[in-house]
PDB file of C-alpha atoms in Angstrom:
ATOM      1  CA  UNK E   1     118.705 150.469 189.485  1.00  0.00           C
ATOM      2  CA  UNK E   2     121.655 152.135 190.786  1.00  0.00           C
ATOM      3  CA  UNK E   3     122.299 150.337 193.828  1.00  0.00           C
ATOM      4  CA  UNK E   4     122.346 146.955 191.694  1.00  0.00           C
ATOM      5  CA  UNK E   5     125.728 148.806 189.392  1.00  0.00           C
ATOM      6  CA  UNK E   6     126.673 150.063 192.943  1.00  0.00           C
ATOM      7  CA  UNK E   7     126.809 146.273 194.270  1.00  0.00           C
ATOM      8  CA  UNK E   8     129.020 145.471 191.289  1.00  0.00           C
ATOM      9  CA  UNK E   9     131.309 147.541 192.018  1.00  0.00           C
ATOM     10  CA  UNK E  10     131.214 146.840 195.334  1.00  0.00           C
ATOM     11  CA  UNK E  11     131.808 142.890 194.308  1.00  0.00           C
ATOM     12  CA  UNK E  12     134.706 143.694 192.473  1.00  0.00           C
ATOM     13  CA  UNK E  13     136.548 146.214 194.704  1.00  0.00           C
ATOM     14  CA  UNK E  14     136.432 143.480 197.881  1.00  0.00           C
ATOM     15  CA  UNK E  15     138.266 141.019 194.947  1.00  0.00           C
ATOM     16  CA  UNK E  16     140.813 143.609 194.552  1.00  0.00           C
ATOM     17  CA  UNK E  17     141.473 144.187 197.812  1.00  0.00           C
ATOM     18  CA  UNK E  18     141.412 140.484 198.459  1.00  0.00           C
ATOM     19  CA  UNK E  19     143.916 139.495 196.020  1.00  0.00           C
ATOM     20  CA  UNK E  20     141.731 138.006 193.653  1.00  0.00           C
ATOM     21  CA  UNK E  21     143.144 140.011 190.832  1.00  0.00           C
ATOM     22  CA  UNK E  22     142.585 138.561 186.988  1.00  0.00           C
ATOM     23  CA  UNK E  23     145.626 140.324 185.871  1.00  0.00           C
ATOM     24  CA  UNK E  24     148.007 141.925 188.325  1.00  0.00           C
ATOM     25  CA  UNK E  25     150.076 143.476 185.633  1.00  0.00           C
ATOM     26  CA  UNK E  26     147.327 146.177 184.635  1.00  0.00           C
ATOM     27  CA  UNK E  27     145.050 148.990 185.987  1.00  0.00           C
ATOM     28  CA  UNK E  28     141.869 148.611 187.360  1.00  0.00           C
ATOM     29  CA  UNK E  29     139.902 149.612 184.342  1.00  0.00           C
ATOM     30  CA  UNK E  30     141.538 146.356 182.426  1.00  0.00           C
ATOM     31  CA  UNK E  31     140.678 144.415 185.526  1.00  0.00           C
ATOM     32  CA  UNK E  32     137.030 145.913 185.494  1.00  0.00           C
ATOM     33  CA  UNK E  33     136.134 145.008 182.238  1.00  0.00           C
ATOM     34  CA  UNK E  34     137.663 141.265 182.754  1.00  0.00           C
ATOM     35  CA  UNK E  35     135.346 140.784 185.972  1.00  0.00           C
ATOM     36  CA  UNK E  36     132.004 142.297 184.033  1.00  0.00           C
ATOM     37  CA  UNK E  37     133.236 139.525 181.452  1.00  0.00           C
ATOM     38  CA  UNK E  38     133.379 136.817 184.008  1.00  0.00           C
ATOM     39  CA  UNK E  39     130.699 137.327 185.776  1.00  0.00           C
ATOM     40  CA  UNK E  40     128.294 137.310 182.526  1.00  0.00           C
ATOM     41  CA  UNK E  41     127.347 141.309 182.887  1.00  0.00           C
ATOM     42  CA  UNK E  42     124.646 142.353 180.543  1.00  0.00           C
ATOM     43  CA  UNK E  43     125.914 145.155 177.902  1.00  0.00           C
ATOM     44  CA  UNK E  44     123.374 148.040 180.003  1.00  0.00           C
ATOM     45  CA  UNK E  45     125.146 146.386 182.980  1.00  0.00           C
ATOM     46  CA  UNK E  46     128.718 147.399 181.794  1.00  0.00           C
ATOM     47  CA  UNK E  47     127.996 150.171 180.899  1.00  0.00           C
ATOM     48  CA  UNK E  48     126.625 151.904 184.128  1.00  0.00           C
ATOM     49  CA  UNK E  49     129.140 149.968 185.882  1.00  0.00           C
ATOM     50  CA  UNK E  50     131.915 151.544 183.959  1.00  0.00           C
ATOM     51  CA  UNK E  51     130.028 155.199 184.577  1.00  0.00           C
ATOM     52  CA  UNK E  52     130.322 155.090 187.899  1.00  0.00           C
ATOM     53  CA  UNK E  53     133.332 153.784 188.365  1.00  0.00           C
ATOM     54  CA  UNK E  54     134.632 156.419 185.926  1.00  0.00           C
ATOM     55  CA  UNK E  55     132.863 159.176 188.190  1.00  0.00           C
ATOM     56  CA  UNK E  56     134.615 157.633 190.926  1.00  0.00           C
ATOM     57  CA  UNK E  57     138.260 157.712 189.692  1.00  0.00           C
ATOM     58  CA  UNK E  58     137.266 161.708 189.235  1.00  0.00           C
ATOM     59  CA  UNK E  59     135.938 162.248 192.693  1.00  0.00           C
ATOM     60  CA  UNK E  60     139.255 160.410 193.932  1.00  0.00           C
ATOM     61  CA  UNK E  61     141.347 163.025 196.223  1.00  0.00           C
ATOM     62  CA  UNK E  62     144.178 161.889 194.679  1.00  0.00           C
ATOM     63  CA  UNK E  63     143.155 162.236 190.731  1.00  0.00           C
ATOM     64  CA  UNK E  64     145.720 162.966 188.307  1.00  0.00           C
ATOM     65  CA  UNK E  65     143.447 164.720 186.258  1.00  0.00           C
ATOM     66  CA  UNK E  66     144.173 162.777 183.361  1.00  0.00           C
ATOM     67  CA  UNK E  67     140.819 160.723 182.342  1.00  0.00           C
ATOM     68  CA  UNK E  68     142.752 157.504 180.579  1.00  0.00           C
ATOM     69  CA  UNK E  69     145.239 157.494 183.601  1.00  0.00           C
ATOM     70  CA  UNK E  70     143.304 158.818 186.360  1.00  0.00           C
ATOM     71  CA  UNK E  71     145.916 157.147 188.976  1.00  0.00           C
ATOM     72  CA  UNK E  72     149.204 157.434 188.013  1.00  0.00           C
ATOM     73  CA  UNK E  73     150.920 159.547 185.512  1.00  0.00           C
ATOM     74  CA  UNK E  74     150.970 157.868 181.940  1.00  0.00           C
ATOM     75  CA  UNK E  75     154.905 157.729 181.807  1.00  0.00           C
ATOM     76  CA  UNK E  76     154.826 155.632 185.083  1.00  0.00           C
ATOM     77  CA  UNK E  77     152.136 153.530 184.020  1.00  0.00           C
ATOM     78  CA  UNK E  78     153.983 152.801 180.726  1.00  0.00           C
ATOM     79  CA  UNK E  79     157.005 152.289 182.504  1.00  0.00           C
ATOM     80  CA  UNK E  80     155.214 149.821 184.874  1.00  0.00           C
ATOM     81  CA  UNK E  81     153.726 147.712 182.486  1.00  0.00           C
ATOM     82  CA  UNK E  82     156.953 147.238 180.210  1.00  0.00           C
ATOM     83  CA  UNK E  83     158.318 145.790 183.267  1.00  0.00           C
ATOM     84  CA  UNK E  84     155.945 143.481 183.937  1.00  0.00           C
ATOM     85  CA  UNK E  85     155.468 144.828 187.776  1.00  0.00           C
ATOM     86  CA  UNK E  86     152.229 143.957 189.959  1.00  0.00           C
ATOM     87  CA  UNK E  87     150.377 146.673 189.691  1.00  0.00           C
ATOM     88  CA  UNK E  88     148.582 145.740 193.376  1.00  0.00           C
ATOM     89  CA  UNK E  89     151.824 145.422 195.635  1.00  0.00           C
ATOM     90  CA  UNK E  90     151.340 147.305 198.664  1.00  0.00           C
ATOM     91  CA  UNK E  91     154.821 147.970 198.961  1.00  0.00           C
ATOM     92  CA  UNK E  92     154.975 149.658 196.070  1.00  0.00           C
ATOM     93  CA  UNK E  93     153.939 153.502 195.212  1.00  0.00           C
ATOM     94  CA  UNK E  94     151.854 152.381 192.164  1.00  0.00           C
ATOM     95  CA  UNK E  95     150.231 149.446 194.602  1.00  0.00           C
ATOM     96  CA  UNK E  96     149.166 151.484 197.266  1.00  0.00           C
ATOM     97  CA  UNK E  97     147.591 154.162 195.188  1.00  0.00           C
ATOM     98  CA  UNK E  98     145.612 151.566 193.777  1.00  0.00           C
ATOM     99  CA  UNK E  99     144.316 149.865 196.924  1.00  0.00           C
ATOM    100  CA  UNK E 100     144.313 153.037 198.549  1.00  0.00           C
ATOM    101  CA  UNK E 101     141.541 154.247 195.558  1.00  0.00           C
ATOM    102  CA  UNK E 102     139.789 150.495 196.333  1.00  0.00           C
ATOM    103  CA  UNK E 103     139.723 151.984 200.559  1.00  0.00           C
ATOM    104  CA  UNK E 104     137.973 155.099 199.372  1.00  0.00           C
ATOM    105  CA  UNK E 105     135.868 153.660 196.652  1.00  0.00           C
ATOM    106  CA  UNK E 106     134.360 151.121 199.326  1.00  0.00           C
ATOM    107  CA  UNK E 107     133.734 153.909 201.930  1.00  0.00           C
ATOM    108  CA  UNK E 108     131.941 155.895 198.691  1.00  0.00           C
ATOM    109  CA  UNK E 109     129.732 152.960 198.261  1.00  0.00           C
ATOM    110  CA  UNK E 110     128.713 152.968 202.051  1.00  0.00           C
ATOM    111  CA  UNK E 111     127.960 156.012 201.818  1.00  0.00           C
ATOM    112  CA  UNK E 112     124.053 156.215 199.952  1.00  0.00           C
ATOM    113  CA  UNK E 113     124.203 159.879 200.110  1.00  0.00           C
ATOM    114  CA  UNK E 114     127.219 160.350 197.331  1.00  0.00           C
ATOM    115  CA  UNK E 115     126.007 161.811 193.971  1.00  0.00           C
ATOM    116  CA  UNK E 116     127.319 159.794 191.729  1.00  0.00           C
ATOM    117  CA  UNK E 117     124.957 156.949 193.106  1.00  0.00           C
ATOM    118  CA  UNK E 118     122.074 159.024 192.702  1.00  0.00           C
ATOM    119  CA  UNK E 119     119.924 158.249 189.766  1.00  0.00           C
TER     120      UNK E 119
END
C-alpha cells in the first residue's frame, strides 16, 4: 500500500530534519538508500520508496530540472563533496535547500490528496 512507502518516507524525512543523518557529507538519495538498508526494507519496499521520493524531488518548487541532481546544480554538488562540507548545515545555501525540500516533502505527505501518493 501506498501509505505504508508514504510512512517511510515520512520516517526518514523527521531523521533528517532531526539530525540523525547517516552521512552528512552526501545528498539525500545516498542517505535514502542507507536508511532503507538499516531499517531492513524489503527490495518491493525500496523500490516504491525510491519512486516516490523521486516524484517528489520533481514536484519540488525549487527543482533544478536535472533528475541525478534534482537540488543543486552538479558543479556545486561536486564541489561540495570534494570538500568534505555537511551537506545539512542550515547556514549554508546547499543546507537549507535540503531541509527546506525535507519542510515541503513533510507537508506533501500530510497532505492525502497529492498524486504522487495515489495508487
Amino acid at each position: 500500500m501506498t501509505t505504508d512507502y508514504c510512512n517511510i518516507l515520512k520516517e526518514f524525512f523527521e531523521e533528517i530534519k532531526a539530525g540523525t543523518i547517516i552521512e552528512k557529507g552526501v545528498g539525500l538519495c545516498w542517505n535514502l538508500e542507507c536508511f532503507c538498508i538499516a531499517h531492513d526494507l524489503s527490495y518491493p519496499e525500496i523500490v516504491c520508496t525510491r519512486k516516490i521520493f523521486k516524484n517528489m524531488l520533481c514536484n519540488f518548487p525549487k527543482y533544478t530540472g536535472h533528475p541525478i541532481y534534482p537540488l543543486v546544480p552538479m558543479d556545486e554538488y561536486d564541489t561540495h563533496s570534494r570538500e568534505q562540507v555537511d551537506f545539512y548545515d542550515p547556514t549554508t545555501s546547499y543546507g537549507a535547500i535540503r531541509l527546506e525540500f525535507v519542510d515541503w516533502a513533510l507537508k506533501e505527505l500530510a497532505q492525502s490528496e497529492a498524486s504522487y501518493m495515489k495508487s
